[in-house]
Amino acid sequence: MEKLIINGGNPLHGTVTISGAKNSAVALIPAALLADGPVVIENLPNIQDVGIYAEILKEMGADVLFEDDWMEIDGRPMNPAQKLNGKVKKLRASYYLWGALLGKFGEAQVGLPGGCDLGPRPVDLHIKGFQALGAKVENQKGMMVIKAKKLKGARIYLDLVSVGATINIMLAATKAEGTTIIENAAREPEIVDVATLLNNMGANIKGAGTDVIRIKGVEKLRGCRHTIIPDRIEAGTYMIAAAATRGDVTLENVIPKHLESVTAKLREIGVDVEEADDSIRVRGQEKYRAVDVKTSPYPGFPTDLQQPITALLTLAKGTSIVTDNIYSARFRHIDELRRMGAAIKVEGRSAVIDGGNKLLGAKVVATDLRAGAALMIAGLVTAGETELDGLEHVDRGYENLVGKLHSLGAEVRRVGRAQTDKNETNAS
Ligand code: UD1
């Protein structure tokens, strides 16, 4: 296993360029399979999830060219009967192959996904959506067998706001006969990004970014080029890291609007945040206020930054309560933060932080992607040495982590494997 050794205590200073959005990339790649021609996706983050997706597509017979920060995907040579298991367990978003293959071939045989262990992560809404479109869905010992003689548009109300179900239904409905209406749809920017790609391929999708999405099925889709939006979660992580280390960091290639809830919360804590057209400057302050944070679907505060902001709130004197309304068990970082001296307890869906204790370097383990980000931030704050194990989780979501942190003046190094990093990460 790989580790990150952090010699913390340096305020982060300088400029960091934010990569393309992971959660868009892992949906855009399967979406590209729907086209009857090559699709080029640009500004692709070079992270493990993207590399794994490229391997899965090749296994299915698609033509894939993956270079640096772009990928060309041609799904035409694909084998519709290919069963997929194994690699799909390495990432959560492999479930988008269900919708994409169902839309393309009328069938998908793809195993249940893996991804971070955040407590129960059901897929019932995806299944209900496919069934409403006329598909039969069977779970054959972990292999999802989804088949439809003909997909027909339907009105689908999502009982819960789900990013994954919204995108998956959109993928399947793009080539269905007639109109599909998704009500109570998720509104995340990544959904708009996927709809933009599909529309550029010739789909007819309206309302993405609102809670009602209308999809008029089309017969054919064509190849095109698409540039991925910036990763608001990577950006939020660096904003929080800049604040926690009392640094001064400018983030470039961001869409400040996508980060409104994060900016507002940081300002409430006492951080100085300045927004420009496509950059954000974050200046840390000596003293911070304890605040409460509640996660909710976009445009609310993202659950993916719940763990990182908890690390920041350990520095604010007083009691902060961080409640995760999306995932009930996304608190596996808490024990590790306690190991570093933080006074935090978990009560139900909330972390109750008694802030103001000095954090100490320690040996800690990243149990999931954003837990790793939280511990990395805590490590950057402490004056001693922090050994962060389980770095493979963090690599799933942060491009060139060590390179970017170095450029901001952090003392970090990776140990535990031959350096294969292109400026340190090369997951392809
Ligand atoms: C996506 C993001 C993830 C983020 C999450 C919430 C990707 C690849 N991942 O995950 O980073 O943390 O959104 O913003 O984009 N639910 C059900 N049944 C379902 C589907 C979801 O009960 O069929 C529940 C989930 O357990 C969760 C909530 O709905 O409590 C939201 O989940 P969802 O938005 O679907 O998360 P993901 O798309 O998996």
mmCIF file of C-alpha atoms in Angstrom, residues 40-417:
data_model
loop_
_atom_site.group_PDB
_atom_site.id
_atom_site.type_symbol
_atom_site.label_atom_id
_atom_site.label_comp_id
_atom_site.label_asym_id
_atom_site.label_seq_id
_atom_site.Cartn_x
_atom_site.Cartn_y
_atom_site.Cartn_z
ATOM 1 C CA VAL A 40 -13.315 13.139 -27.968
ATOM 2 C CA ILE A 41 -13.450 14.174 -24.319
ATOM 3 C CA GLU A 42 -11.029 16.913 -23.302
ATOM 4 C CA ASN A 43 -9.800 18.278 -19.952
ATOM 5 C CA LEU A 44 -9.988 14.747 -18.622
ATOM 6 C CA PRO A 45 -8.496 14.318 -15.139
ATOM 7 C CA ASN A 46 -5.684 11.775 -15.058
ATOM 8 C CA ILE A 47 -6.979 9.808 -12.088
ATOM 9 C CA GLN A 48 -7.434 6.135 -11.382
ATOM 10 C CA ASP A 49 -11.194 6.017 -11.997
ATOM 11 C CA VAL A 50 -10.668 7.328 -15.536
ATOM 12 C CA GLY A 51 -7.868 4.833 -16.189
ATOM 13 C CA ILE A 52 -10.038 1.958 -14.995
ATOM 14 C CA TYR A 53 -12.895 3.117 -17.216
ATOM 15 C CA ALA A 54 -10.576 3.155 -20.243
ATOM 16 C CA GLU A 55 -9.608 -0.463 -19.474
ATOM 17 C CA ILE A 56 -13.254 -1.514 -19.126
ATOM 18 C CA LEU A 57 -14.152 0.036 -22.469
ATOM 19 C CA LYS A 58 -11.251 -1.717 -24.185
ATOM 20 C CA GLU A 59 -12.354 -5.017 -22.623
ATOM 21 C CA MET A 60 -15.732 -4.429 -24.270
ATOM 22 C CA GLY A 61 -14.119 -4.012 -27.671
ATOM 23 C CA ALA A 62 -14.456 -0.230 -27.977
ATOM 24 C CA ASP A 63 -11.645 1.734 -29.640
ATOM 25 C CA VAL A 64 -10.093 3.914 -26.972
ATOM 26 C CA LEU A 65 -7.209 6.314 -27.322
ATOM 27 C CA PHE A 66 -6.202 7.816 -23.970
ATOM 28 C CA GLU A 67 -3.555 10.522 -24.121
ATOM 29 C CA ASP A 68 -2.634 12.774 -21.258
ATOM 30 C CA ASP A 69 -5.819 14.825 -20.721
ATOM 31 C CA TRP A 70 -8.052 13.615 -23.532
ATOM 32 C CA MET A 71 -9.662 10.419 -24.643
ATOM 33 C CA GLU A 72 -11.143 9.390 -27.981
ATOM 34 C CA ILE A 73 -13.838 6.755 -27.668
ATOM 35 C CA ASP A 74 -15.467 4.889 -30.507
ATOM 36 C CA GLY A 75 -18.116 2.444 -29.324
ATOM 37 C CA ARG A 76 -18.959 1.048 -32.758
ATOM 38 C CA PRO A 77 -16.782 -2.095 -32.600
ATOM 39 C CA MET A 78 -18.181 -3.042 -29.179
ATOM 40 C CA ASN A 79 -19.551 -6.466 -28.440
ATOM 41 C CA PRO A 80 -23.138 -6.144 -27.112
ATOM 42 C CA ALA A 81 -23.078 -9.581 -25.500
ATOM 43 C CA GLN A 82 -19.954 -8.875 -23.408
ATOM 44 C CA LYS A 83 -20.537 -9.570 -19.707
ATOM 45 C CA LEU A 84 -18.671 -7.267 -17.376
ATOM 46 C CA ASN A 85 -17.599 -8.035 -13.859
ATOM 47 C CA GLY A 86 -14.286 -7.678 -12.027
ATOM 48 C CA LYS A 87 -13.014 -4.219 -12.999
ATOM 49 C CA VAL A 88 -16.477 -2.665 -12.599
ATOM 50 C CA LYS A 89 -16.160 -3.323 -8.867
ATOM 51 C CA LYS A 90 -13.253 -0.906 -8.680
ATOM 52 C CA LEU A 91 -15.429 2.162 -9.031
ATOM 53 C CA ARG A 92 -18.914 3.293 -8.152
ATOM 54 C CA ALA A 93 -19.642 5.006 -11.421
ATOM 55 C CA SER A 94 -19.346 1.811 -13.464
ATOM 56 C CA TYR A 95 -23.125 1.683 -12.980
ATOM 57 C CA TYR A 96 -23.408 4.213 -15.822
ATOM 58 C CA LEU A 97 -22.631 1.322 -18.158
ATOM 59 C CA TRP A 98 -26.107 0.001 -17.338
ATOM 60 C CA GLY A 99 -27.844 3.054 -18.808
ATOM 61 C CA ALA A 100 -25.388 3.536 -21.675
ATOM 62 C CA LEU A 101 -25.470 -0.107 -22.857
ATOM 63 C CA LEU A 102 -29.203 -0.365 -22.354
ATOM 64 C CA GLY A 103 -29.638 2.751 -24.504
ATOM 65 C CA LYS A 104 -27.196 1.519 -27.153
ATOM 66 C CA PHE A 105 -27.966 -2.201 -27.429
ATOM 67 C CA GLY A 106 -31.186 -2.686 -25.469
ATOM 68 C CA GLU A 107 -29.249 -4.820 -23.007
ATOM 69 C CA ALA A 108 -26.530 -4.633 -20.387
ATOM 70 C CA GLN A 109 -24.877 -7.349 -18.338
ATOM 71 C CA VAL A 110 -22.699 -5.516 -15.865
ATOM 72 C CA GLY A 111 -21.864 -6.429 -12.257
ATOM 73 C CA LEU A 112 -22.826 -4.312 -9.276
ATOM 74 C CA PRO A 113 -20.415 -1.414 -8.705
ATOM 75 C CA GLY A 114 -17.778 -0.858 -6.013
ATOM 76 C CA GLY A 115 -16.554 2.542 -4.818
ATOM 77 C CA CYS A 116 -16.164 4.158 -1.417
ATOM 78 C CA ASP A 117 -17.793 2.487 1.565
ATOM 79 C CA LEU A 118 -20.059 5.250 2.860
ATOM 80 C CA GLY A 119 -22.725 3.010 4.372
ATOM 81 C CA PRO A 120 -25.652 1.699 2.318
ATOM 82 C CA ARG A 121 -25.605 2.856 -1.309
ATOM 83 C CA PRO A 122 -28.671 1.282 -2.934
ATOM 84 C CA VAL A 123 -29.420 1.404 -6.673
ATOM 85 C CA ASP A 124 -33.184 0.902 -6.470
ATOM 86 C CA LEU A 125 -33.937 4.232 -8.185
ATOM 87 C CA HIS A 126 -31.762 3.334 -11.176
ATOM 88 C CA ILE A 127 -33.626 0.020 -11.478
ATOM 89 C CA LYS A 128 -37.044 1.648 -11.123
ATOM 90 C CA GLY A 129 -36.096 4.075 -13.871
ATOM 91 C CA PHE A 130 -35.004 1.326 -16.274
ATOM 92 C CA GLN A 131 -38.151 -0.658 -15.520
ATOM 93 C CA ALA A 132 -40.309 2.389 -16.207
ATOM 94 C CA LEU A 133 -38.640 2.611 -19.627
ATOM 95 C CA GLY A 134 -39.704 -0.984 -20.314
ATOM 96 C CA ALA A 135 -36.611 -2.941 -19.292
ATOM 97 C CA LYS A 136 -36.533 -6.172 -17.310
ATOM 98 C CA VAL A 137 -33.906 -6.067 -14.562
ATOM 99 C CA GLU A 138 -32.524 -9.113 -12.777
ATOM 100 C CA ASN A 139 -29.797 -9.301 -10.210
ATOM 101 C CA GLN A 140 -28.125 -12.662 -10.964
ATOM 102 C CA LYS A 141 -25.784 -13.099 -8.011
ATOM 103 C CA GLY A 142 -24.346 -9.607 -8.327
ATOM 104 C CA MET A 143 -24.511 -9.512 -12.133
ATOM 105 C CA MET A 144 -27.149 -7.029 -13.240
ATOM 106 C CA VAL A 145 -28.917 -8.311 -16.324
ATOM 107 C CA ILE A 146 -30.963 -5.514 -17.872
ATOM 108 C CA LYS A 147 -32.851 -6.099 -21.114
ATOM 109 C CA ALA A 148 -35.537 -4.344 -23.120
ATOM 110 C CA LYS A 149 -37.189 -5.364 -26.379
ATOM 111 C CA LYS A 150 -37.941 -1.710 -26.934
ATOM 112 C CA LEU A 151 -37.276 1.247 -24.634
ATOM 113 C CA LYS A 152 -40.253 3.568 -24.380
ATOM 114 C CA GLY A 153 -40.263 7.052 -22.878
ATOM 115 C CA ALA A 154 -41.988 7.389 -19.497
ATOM 116 C CA ARG A 155 -42.652 9.839 -16.688
ATOM 117 C CA ILE A 156 -40.344 8.942 -13.795
ATOM 118 C CA TYR A 157 -40.481 10.528 -10.361
ATOM 119 C CA LEU A 158 -37.372 9.949 -8.267
ATOM 120 C CA ASP A 159 -38.287 9.379 -4.610
ATOM 121 C CA LEU A 160 -34.879 10.715 -3.613
ATOM 122 C CA VAL A 161 -32.657 13.200 -5.382
ATOM 123 C CA SER A 162 -29.993 10.966 -6.928
ATOM 124 C CA VAL A 163 -27.171 12.051 -9.217
ATOM 125 C CA GLY A 164 -26.496 8.509 -10.400
ATOM 126 C CA ALA A 165 -30.125 7.614 -11.114
ATOM 127 C CA THR A 166 -30.751 10.911 -12.931
ATOM 128 C CA ILE A 167 -27.775 10.394 -15.256
ATOM 129 C CA ASN A 168 -28.427 6.692 -15.768
ATOM 130 C CA ILE A 169 -32.060 7.257 -16.767
ATOM 131 C CA MET A 170 -30.960 10.079 -19.063
ATOM 132 C CA LEU A 171 -28.461 7.753 -20.773
ATOM 133 C CA ALA A 172 -31.015 5.002 -21.293
ATOM 134 C CA ALA A 173 -33.783 7.381 -22.413
ATOM 135 C CA THR A 174 -31.716 9.264 -24.987
ATOM 136 C CA LYS A 175 -32.517 6.694 -27.688
ATOM 137 C CA ALA A 176 -35.852 5.474 -26.301
ATOM 138 C CA GLU A 177 -39.022 5.884 -28.337
ATOM 139 C CA GLY A 178 -40.991 8.964 -27.249
ATOM 140 C CA THR A 179 -40.463 11.364 -24.379
ATOM 141 C CA THR A 180 -39.097 10.666 -20.901
ATOM 142 C CA ILE A 181 -39.676 13.110 -18.080
ATOM 143 C CA ILE A 182 -37.532 12.805 -14.945
ATOM 144 C CA GLU A 183 -39.121 14.584 -12.000
ATOM 145 C CA ASN A 184 -37.290 15.432 -8.779
ATOM 146 C CA ALA A 185 -34.112 15.083 -10.813
ATOM 147 C CA ALA A 186 -30.740 15.964 -9.296
ATOM 148 C CA ARG A 187 -29.371 19.360 -10.395
ATOM 149 C CA GLU A 188 -25.618 18.866 -10.062
ATOM 150 C CA PRO A 189 -23.403 20.624 -12.646
ATOM 151 C CA GLU A 190 -22.114 17.192 -13.700
ATOM 152 C CA ILE A 191 -25.634 16.329 -14.908
ATOM 153 C CA VAL A 192 -25.662 19.446 -17.068
ATOM 154 C CA ASP A 193 -22.242 18.439 -18.405
ATOM 155 C CA VAL A 194 -23.511 15.001 -19.447
ATOM 156 C CA ALA A 195 -26.648 16.493 -21.039
ATOM 157 C CA THR A 196 -24.457 18.962 -22.960
ATOM 158 C CA LEU A 197 -22.355 16.122 -24.386
ATOM 159 C CA LEU A 198 -25.446 14.087 -25.294
ATOM 160 C CA ASN A 199 -27.102 17.090 -26.954
ATOM 161 C CA ASN A 200 -23.918 17.771 -28.932
ATOM 162 C CA MET A 201 -24.128 14.135 -30.034
ATOM 163 C CA GLY A 202 -27.627 14.878 -31.341
ATOM 164 C CA ALA A 203 -29.821 14.046 -28.341
ATOM 165 C CA ASN A 204 -32.814 16.169 -27.382
ATOM 166 C CA ILE A 205 -32.551 16.856 -23.633
ATOM 167 C CA LYS A 206 -34.050 19.916 -21.982
ATOM 168 C CA GLY A 207 -34.075 21.053 -18.370
ATOM 169 C CA ALA A 208 -30.801 19.546 -17.137
ATOM 170 C CA GLY A 209 -29.782 21.589 -14.088
ATOM 171 C CA THR A 210 -33.418 21.894 -12.974
ATOM 172 C CA ASP A 211 -35.499 19.277 -11.186
ATOM 173 C CA VAL A 212 -37.477 18.340 -14.312
ATOM 174 C CA ILE A 213 -35.572 16.923 -17.264
ATOM 175 C CA ARG A 214 -37.310 16.166 -20.581
ATOM 176 C CA ILE A 215 -35.683 13.755 -22.992
ATOM 177 C CA LYS A 216 -37.133 13.246 -26.471
ATOM 178 C CA GLY A 217 -35.704 10.021 -27.818
ATOM 179 C CA VAL A 218 -33.699 10.141 -31.054
ATOM 180 C CA GLU A 219 -32.671 7.298 -33.364
ATOM 181 C CA LYS A 220 -29.040 8.072 -33.930
ATOM 182 C CA LEU A 221 -26.255 9.904 -32.184
ATOM 183 C CA ARG A 222 -23.047 11.186 -33.763
ATOM 184 C CA GLY A 223 -19.498 11.734 -32.595
ATOM 185 C CA CYS A 224 -18.346 15.129 -31.282
ATOM 186 C CA ARG A 225 -15.796 16.878 -29.036
ATOM 187 C CA HIS A 226 -16.492 17.899 -25.475
ATOM 188 C CA THR A 227 -14.536 19.691 -22.755
ATOM 189 C CA ILE A 228 -15.236 18.650 -19.169
ATOM 190 C CA ILE A 229 -16.201 21.233 -16.544
ATOM 191 C CA PRO A 230 -13.761 21.901 -13.677
ATOM 192 C CA ASP A 231 -13.918 19.650 -10.629
ATOM 193 C CA ARG A 232 -15.768 21.581 -7.933
ATOM 194 C CA ILE A 233 -14.874 18.987 -5.305
ATOM 195 C CA GLU A 234 -11.141 19.139 -6.062
ATOM 196 C CA ALA A 235 -11.459 22.939 -5.993
ATOM 197 C CA GLY A 236 -13.328 22.864 -2.672
ATOM 198 C CA THR A 237 -10.646 20.603 -1.206
ATOM 199 C CA TYR A 238 -7.865 23.066 -2.101
ATOM 200 C CA MET A 239 -9.982 25.971 -0.794
ATOM 201 C CA ILE A 240 -10.371 24.216 2.535
ATOM 202 C CA ALA A 241 -6.685 23.230 2.609
ATOM 203 C CA ALA A 242 -5.673 26.857 1.935
ATOM 204 C CA ALA A 243 -7.934 28.034 4.748
ATOM 205 C CA ALA A 244 -6.773 25.361 7.193
ATOM 206 C CA THR A 245 -3.069 26.084 6.667
ATOM 207 C CA ARG A 246 -3.758 29.847 6.871
ATOM 208 C CA GLY A 247 -2.325 30.164 3.389
ATOM 209 C CA ASP A 248 -3.071 32.267 0.334
ATOM 210 C CA VAL A 249 -4.037 30.224 -2.705
ATOM 211 C CA THR A 250 -5.553 31.159 -6.051
ATOM 212 C CA LEU A 251 -7.455 28.408 -7.815
ATOM 213 C CA GLU A 252 -7.580 28.681 -11.584
ATOM 214 C CA ASN A 253 -9.946 26.955 -14.014
ATOM 215 C CA VAL A 254 -12.948 26.972 -11.689
ATOM 216 C CA ILE A 255 -16.593 27.980 -12.068
ATOM 217 C CA PRO A 256 -17.202 30.026 -8.892
ATOM 218 C CA LYS A 257 -20.985 29.572 -9.215
ATOM 219 C CA HIS A 258 -20.543 25.800 -8.707
ATOM 220 C CA LEU A 259 -18.823 26.516 -5.401
ATOM 221 C CA GLU A 260 -21.291 29.020 -3.931
ATOM 222 C CA SER A 261 -22.277 26.873 -0.942
ATOM 223 C CA VAL A 262 -18.616 26.213 -0.121
ATOM 224 C CA THR A 263 -17.631 29.856 -0.486
ATOM 225 C CA ALA A 264 -20.544 30.920 1.734
ATOM 226 C CA LYS A 265 -19.629 28.397 4.427
ATOM 227 C CA LEU A 266 -15.949 29.349 4.387
ATOM 228 C CA ARG A 267 -16.861 33.031 4.732
ATOM 229 C CA GLU A 268 -19.120 32.157 7.671
ATOM 230 C CA ILE A 269 -16.135 30.423 9.285
ATOM 231 C CA GLY A 270 -14.103 33.607 8.760
ATOM 232 C CA VAL A 271 -12.057 32.731 5.678
ATOM 233 C CA ASP A 272 -11.417 35.459 3.104
ATOM 234 C CA VAL A 273 -12.700 34.232 -0.286
ATOM 235 C CA GLU A 274 -12.515 36.408 -3.397
ATOM 236 C CA GLU A 275 -14.242 35.307 -6.597
ATOM 237 C CA ALA A 276 -13.289 36.323 -10.152
ATOM 238 C CA ASP A 277 -14.638 35.042 -13.504
ATOM 239 C CA ASP A 278 -12.850 31.695 -13.541
ATOM 240 C CA SER A 279 -10.654 31.849 -10.458
ATOM 241 C CA ILE A 280 -11.043 32.020 -6.705
ATOM 242 C CA ARG A 281 -8.527 33.357 -4.176
ATOM 243 C CA VAL A 282 -8.655 31.978 -0.634
ATOM 244 C CA ARG A 283 -6.799 33.688 2.179
ATOM 245 C CA GLY A 284 -6.679 31.958 5.529
ATOM 246 C CA GLN A 285 -7.053 33.861 8.792
ATOM 247 C CA GLU A 286 -5.684 33.297 12.285
ATOM 248 C CA LYS A 287 -9.040 32.821 14.030
ATOM 249 C CA TYR A 288 -12.021 30.855 12.848
ATOM 250 C CA ARG A 289 -15.632 30.622 14.029
ATOM 251 C CA ALA A 290 -17.315 27.309 14.863
ATOM 252 C CA VAL A 291 -20.272 26.750 12.507
ATOM 253 C CA ASP A 292 -22.773 24.048 11.647
ATOM 254 C CA VAL A 293 -22.735 22.381 8.233
ATOM 255 C CA LYS A 294 -25.519 20.296 6.707
ATOM 256 C CA THR A 295 -24.993 18.495 3.439
ATOM 257 C CA SER A 296 -27.714 18.402 0.805
ATOM 258 C CA PRO A 297 -28.031 17.857 -2.958
ATOM 259 C CA TYR A 298 -26.727 20.647 -5.219
ATOM 260 C CA PRO A 299 -26.825 23.624 -4.795
ATOM 261 C CA GLY A 300 -26.503 22.693 -1.105
ATOM 262 C CA PHE A 301 -23.231 21.944 0.645
ATOM 263 C CA PRO A 302 -21.774 18.814 -1.022
ATOM 264 C CA THR A 303 -21.431 15.606 0.962
ATOM 265 C CA ASP A 304 -18.092 15.102 -0.801
ATOM 266 C CA LEU A 305 -16.678 18.092 1.126
ATOM 267 C CA GLN A 306 -18.227 17.149 4.452
ATOM 268 C CA GLN A 307 -15.134 15.254 5.565
ATOM 269 C CA PRO A 308 -12.608 17.915 4.438
ATOM 270 C CA ILE A 309 -14.528 20.755 6.139
ATOM 271 C CA THR A 310 -14.629 18.742 9.353
ATOM 272 C CA ALA A 311 -10.816 18.866 9.381
ATOM 273 C CA LEU A 312 -10.954 22.664 9.057
ATOM 274 C CA LEU A 313 -13.531 23.004 11.830
ATOM 275 C CA THR A 314 -11.220 21.245 14.309
ATOM 276 C CA LEU A 315 -9.284 24.561 14.224
ATOM 277 C CA ALA A 316 -12.283 26.748 15.150
ATOM 278 C CA LYS A 317 -12.737 27.284 18.857
ATOM 279 C CA GLY A 318 -16.192 26.179 20.029
ATOM 280 C CA THR A 319 -18.619 23.496 18.936
ATOM 281 C CA SER A 320 -19.361 22.815 15.272
ATOM 282 C CA ILE A 321 -21.855 20.209 14.115
ATOM 283 C CA VAL A 322 -21.439 18.656 10.682
ATOM 284 C CA THR A 323 -24.479 16.658 9.558
ATOM 285 C CA ASP A 324 -24.491 14.428 6.507
ATOM 286 C CA ASN A 325 -28.013 14.161 5.152
ATOM 287 C CA ILE A 326 -26.896 12.147 2.127
ATOM 288 C CA TYR A 327 -24.755 9.337 3.605
ATOM 289 C CA SER A 328 -25.464 8.147 7.120
ATOM 290 C CA ALA A 329 -22.093 6.521 7.699
ATOM 291 C CA ARG A 330 -19.623 8.866 6.042
ATOM 292 C CA PHE A 331 -17.683 9.290 9.267
ATOM 293 C CA ARG A 332 -14.832 6.848 9.066
ATOM 294 C CA HIS A 333 -12.341 9.726 9.103
ATOM 295 C CA ILE A 334 -13.418 10.740 12.593
ATOM 296 C CA ASP A 335 -11.479 8.074 14.497
ATOM 297 C CA GLU A 336 -8.396 8.999 12.490
ATOM 298 C CA LEU A 337 -8.804 12.724 13.182
ATOM 299 C CA ARG A 338 -9.111 11.836 16.860
ATOM 300 C CA ARG A 339 -5.788 10.021 16.591
ATOM 301 C CA MET A 340 -4.366 13.394 15.538
ATOM 302 C CA GLY A 341 -5.723 15.050 18.659
ATOM 303 C CA ALA A 342 -9.078 16.369 17.443
ATOM 304 C CA ALA A 343 -11.993 16.287 19.902
ATOM 305 C CA ILE A 344 -14.862 14.907 17.800
ATOM 306 C CA LYS A 345 -17.661 12.455 18.415
ATOM 307 C CA VAL A 346 -20.213 10.978 16.073
ATOM 308 C CA GLU A 347 -23.865 11.292 17.066
ATOM 309 C CA GLY A 348 -26.196 9.661 14.545
ATOM 310 C CA ARG A 349 -25.640 11.419 11.221
ATOM 311 C CA SER A 350 -23.565 14.198 12.781
ATOM 312 C CA ALA A 351 -19.984 14.812 13.777
ATOM 313 C CA VAL A 352 -19.818 17.048 16.836
ATOM 314 C CA ILE A 353 -16.511 18.896 16.861
ATOM 315 C CA ASP A 354 -15.129 20.574 19.927
ATOM 316 C CA GLY A 355 -12.643 22.723 18.060
ATOM 317 C CA GLY A 356 -9.479 24.458 19.086
ATOM 318 C CA ASN A 357 -7.230 21.526 20.075
ATOM 319 C CA LYS A 358 -3.786 21.532 18.530
ATOM 320 C CA LEU A 359 -3.521 18.720 15.998
ATOM 321 C CA LEU A 360 -0.529 16.389 16.102
ATOM 322 C CA GLY A 361 1.120 14.345 13.376
ATOM 323 C CA ALA A 362 0.178 10.660 13.525
ATOM 324 C CA LYS A 363 -0.104 7.464 11.510
ATOM 325 C CA VAL A 364 -3.564 7.514 9.973
ATOM 326 C CA VAL A 365 -5.435 5.581 7.308
ATOM 327 C CA ALA A 366 -7.635 6.876 4.496
ATOM 328 C CA THR A 367 -10.628 4.542 4.458
ATOM 329 C CA ASP A 368 -12.235 6.264 1.480
ATOM 330 C CA LEU A 369 -11.511 9.020 -1.026
ATOM 331 C CA ARG A 370 -12.741 12.102 0.834
ATOM 332 C CA ALA A 371 -11.707 10.733 4.231
ATOM 333 C CA GLY A 372 -8.221 10.754 2.731
ATOM 334 C CA ALA A 373 -8.659 14.382 1.662
ATOM 335 C CA ALA A 374 -9.733 15.327 5.194
ATOM 336 C CA LEU A 375 -6.729 13.613 6.772
ATOM 337 C CA MET A 376 -4.391 15.160 4.218
ATOM 338 C CA ILE A 377 -5.681 18.607 5.202
ATOM 339 C CA ALA A 378 -5.231 17.822 8.895
ATOM 340 C CA GLY A 379 -1.702 16.603 8.135
ATOM 341 C CA LEU A 380 -0.872 19.805 6.245
ATOM 342 C CA VAL A 381 -1.865 21.817 9.325
ATOM 343 C CA THR A 382 0.145 19.976 11.997
ATOM 344 C CA ALA A 383 3.768 20.826 12.600
ATOM 345 C CA GLY A 384 4.844 17.183 12.968
ATOM 346 C CA GLU A 385 4.952 14.288 10.526
ATOM 347 C CA THR A 386 1.767 12.587 9.380
ATOM 348 C CA GLU A 387 1.843 9.227 7.658
ATOM 349 C CA LEU A 388 -1.313 8.819 5.577
ATOM 350 C CA ASP A 389 -1.885 5.242 4.513
ATOM 351 C CA GLY A 390 -4.429 4.090 1.904
ATOM 352 C CA LEU A 391 -3.366 6.646 -0.655
ATOM 353 C CA GLU A 392 -4.927 4.587 -3.441
ATOM 354 C CA HIS A 393 -8.313 5.896 -2.299
ATOM 355 C CA VAL A 394 -7.162 9.499 -2.649
ATOM 356 C CA ASP A 395 -5.644 8.795 -6.079
ATOM 357 C CA ARG A 396 -9.111 7.859 -7.301
ATOM 358 C CA GLY A 397 -10.143 11.496 -7.170
ATOM 359 C CA TYR A 398 -7.183 13.893 -7.135
ATOM 360 C CA GLU A 399 -5.000 14.388 -10.184
ATOM 361 C CA ASN A 400 -1.303 14.960 -9.566
ATOM 362 C CA LEU A 401 -1.884 15.408 -5.843
ATOM 363 C CA VAL A 402 1.750 15.528 -4.757
ATOM 364 C CA GLY A 403 2.770 17.750 -7.683
ATOM 365 C CA LYS A 404 0.011 20.255 -6.963
ATOM 366 C CA LEU A 405 0.737 20.309 -3.219
ATOM 367 C CA HIS A 406 4.478 20.775 -3.905
ATOM 368 C CA SER A 407 3.759 23.729 -6.132
ATOM 369 C CA LEU A 408 1.888 25.295 -3.203
ATOM 370 C CA GLY A 409 4.872 24.817 -0.898
ATOM 371 C CA ALA A 410 3.742 21.717 0.987
ATOM 372 C CA GLU A 411 6.293 19.151 2.132
ATOM 373 C CA VAL A 412 4.754 15.892 1.011
ATOM 374 C CA ARG A 413 6.116 12.725 -0.507
ATOM 375 C CA ARG A 414 4.784 9.417 -1.592
ATOM 376 C CA VAL A 415 6.334 6.190 -0.330
ATOM 377 C CA GLY A 416 5.605 2.542 -0.892
ATOM 378 C CA ARG A 417 5.853 1.876 -4.614
#
